[in-house]
Coordinates of N, CA and C in Angstrom, one line a residue:
A1 N -23.5 36.8 -9.7 CA -22.2 36.3 -9.5 C -21.6 35.6 -10.6
V2 N -22.4 34.9 -11.6 CA -21.8 34.3 -12.6 C -21.3 35.4 -13.7
N3 N -22.3 36.4 -13.7 CA -21.8 37.6 -14.7 C -20.6 38.3 -14.4
K4 N -20.2 38.4 -13.0 CA -19.0 39.1 -12.7 C -17.9 38.3 -13.0
A5 N -18.1 36.9 -12.5 CA -16.9 36.1 -12.7 C -16.5 35.6 -14.2
G6 N -17.6 35.6 -14.9 CA -17.5 35.1 -16.3 C -17.5 33.6 -16.6
Y7 N -17.4 33.3 -17.8 CA -17.6 31.8 -18.2 C -16.5 31.5 -19.2
G8 N -15.4 30.9 -18.7 CA -14.2 30.8 -19.5 C -14.0 29.2 -19.7
A9 N -12.8 29.0 -20.3 CA -12.4 27.8 -20.8 C -12.3 26.8 -19.5
F10 N -12.1 27.2 -18.4 CA -12.1 26.3 -17.1 C -13.4 25.7 -16.9
Q11 N -14.5 26.6 -16.9 CA -15.9 26.2 -16.6 C -16.4 25.3 -17.8
V12 N -15.9 25.6 -18.9 CA -16.2 24.6 -20.1 C -15.5 23.1 -19.8
R13 N -14.4 23.2 -19.5 CA -13.7 21.9 -19.2 C -14.2 21.2 -17.9
L14 N -14.7 22.0 -16.9 CA -15.2 21.4 -15.8 C -16.7 20.7 -16.2
T15 N -17.3 21.4 -17.0 CA -18.7 21.0 -17.3 C -18.6 19.8 -18.2
C16 N -17.6 19.6 -19.0 CA -17.6 18.5 -19.9 C -16.9 17.5 -19.1
L17 N -16.1 17.6 -18.1 CA -15.5 16.5 -17.3 C -16.7 16.0 -16.4
A18 N -17.5 16.9 -15.8 CA -18.7 16.4 -15.1 C -19.6 15.6 -15.9
G19 N -19.8 16.0 -17.1 CA -20.7 15.4 -18.0 C -20.3 14.0 -18.4
L20 N -18.9 13.9 -18.6 CA -18.3 12.5 -18.9 C -18.5 11.5 -17.7
G21 N -18.3 12.1 -16.4 CA -18.5 11.3 -15.4 C -19.9 10.7 -15.2
W22 N -20.8 11.7 -15.3 CA -22.2 11.2 -15.4 C -22.5 10.2 -16.4
L23 N -22.1 10.3 -17.6 CA -22.2 9.4 -18.6 C -21.5 8.1 -18.4
A24 N -20.3 8.1 -17.8 CA -19.6 6.8 -17.5 C -20.5 6.0 -16.3
D25 N -21.1 6.7 -15.4 CA -21.9 6.1 -14.3 C -23.1 5.6 -14.9
A26 N -23.8 6.2 -15.7 CA -25.0 5.6 -16.4 C -24.8 4.6 -17.3
F27 N -23.7 4.6 -18.0 CA -23.2 3.6 -19.0 C -22.9 2.3 -18.3
E28 N -22.3 2.4 -17.0 CA -21.9 1.3 -16.1 C -23.0 0.4 -15.9
I29 N -24.3 1.2 -15.3 CA -25.5 0.5 -14.9 C -26.2 -0.1 -16.2
I30 N -26.1 0.5 -17.3 CA -26.7 -0.3 -18.4 C -25.9 -1.3 -19.0
I31 N -24.7 -1.3 -18.9 CA -23.8 -2.4 -19.2 C -24.0 -3.6 -18.2
L32 N -24.1 -3.3 -17.0 CA -24.3 -4.4 -16.0 C -25.6 -5.1 -16.1
S33 N -26.6 -4.3 -16.5 CA -27.9 -4.9 -16.8 C -28.0 -5.8 -17.9
V34 N -27.2 -5.4 -19.0 CA -27.3 -6.2 -20.3 C -26.4 -7.4 -20.1
I35 N -25.2 -7.3 -19.4 CA -24.3 -8.4 -19.3 C -24.9 -9.4 -18.2
G36 N -25.6 -8.8 -17.1 CA -26.1 -9.6 -16.1 C -27.0 -10.7 -16.7
D37 N -27.8 -10.4 -17.8 CA -28.5 -11.6 -18.3 C -27.9 -12.5 -19.0
F38 N -26.8 -12.2 -19.7 CA -26.1 -13.2 -20.4 C -25.4 -14.1 -19.5
I39 N -24.8 -13.5 -18.2 CA -24.0 -14.2 -17.3 C -25.1 -15.3 -16.6
A40 N -26.2 -14.8 -16.5 CA -27.3 -15.6 -15.7 C -27.6 -16.7 -16.6
C41 N -27.5 -16.6 -17.9 CA -27.9 -17.8 -18.8 C -26.6 -18.8 -18.6
D42 N -25.5 -18.3 -18.6 CA -24.3 -19.3 -18.8 C -24.1 -19.9 -17.4
W43 N -24.2 -19.2 -16.3 CA -23.8 -19.6 -15.1 C -25.0 -19.8 -14.2
P44 N -25.2 -20.8 -13.4 CA -26.3 -21.1 -12.6 C -26.4 -20.1 -11.5
L45 N -27.1 -19.0 -11.6 CA -27.2 -17.9 -10.5 C -28.6 -17.9 -10.0

């Protein structure tokens, strides 16, 4: 099915967009875990 439909600019853009979404989701979790330690030191949590 992929061979018949081809792989063009739309698929490349869609793959890059999905990759950026995945990266943003993973980066959010990393940032929250790092910042959470600093906030816990400054505020009595």
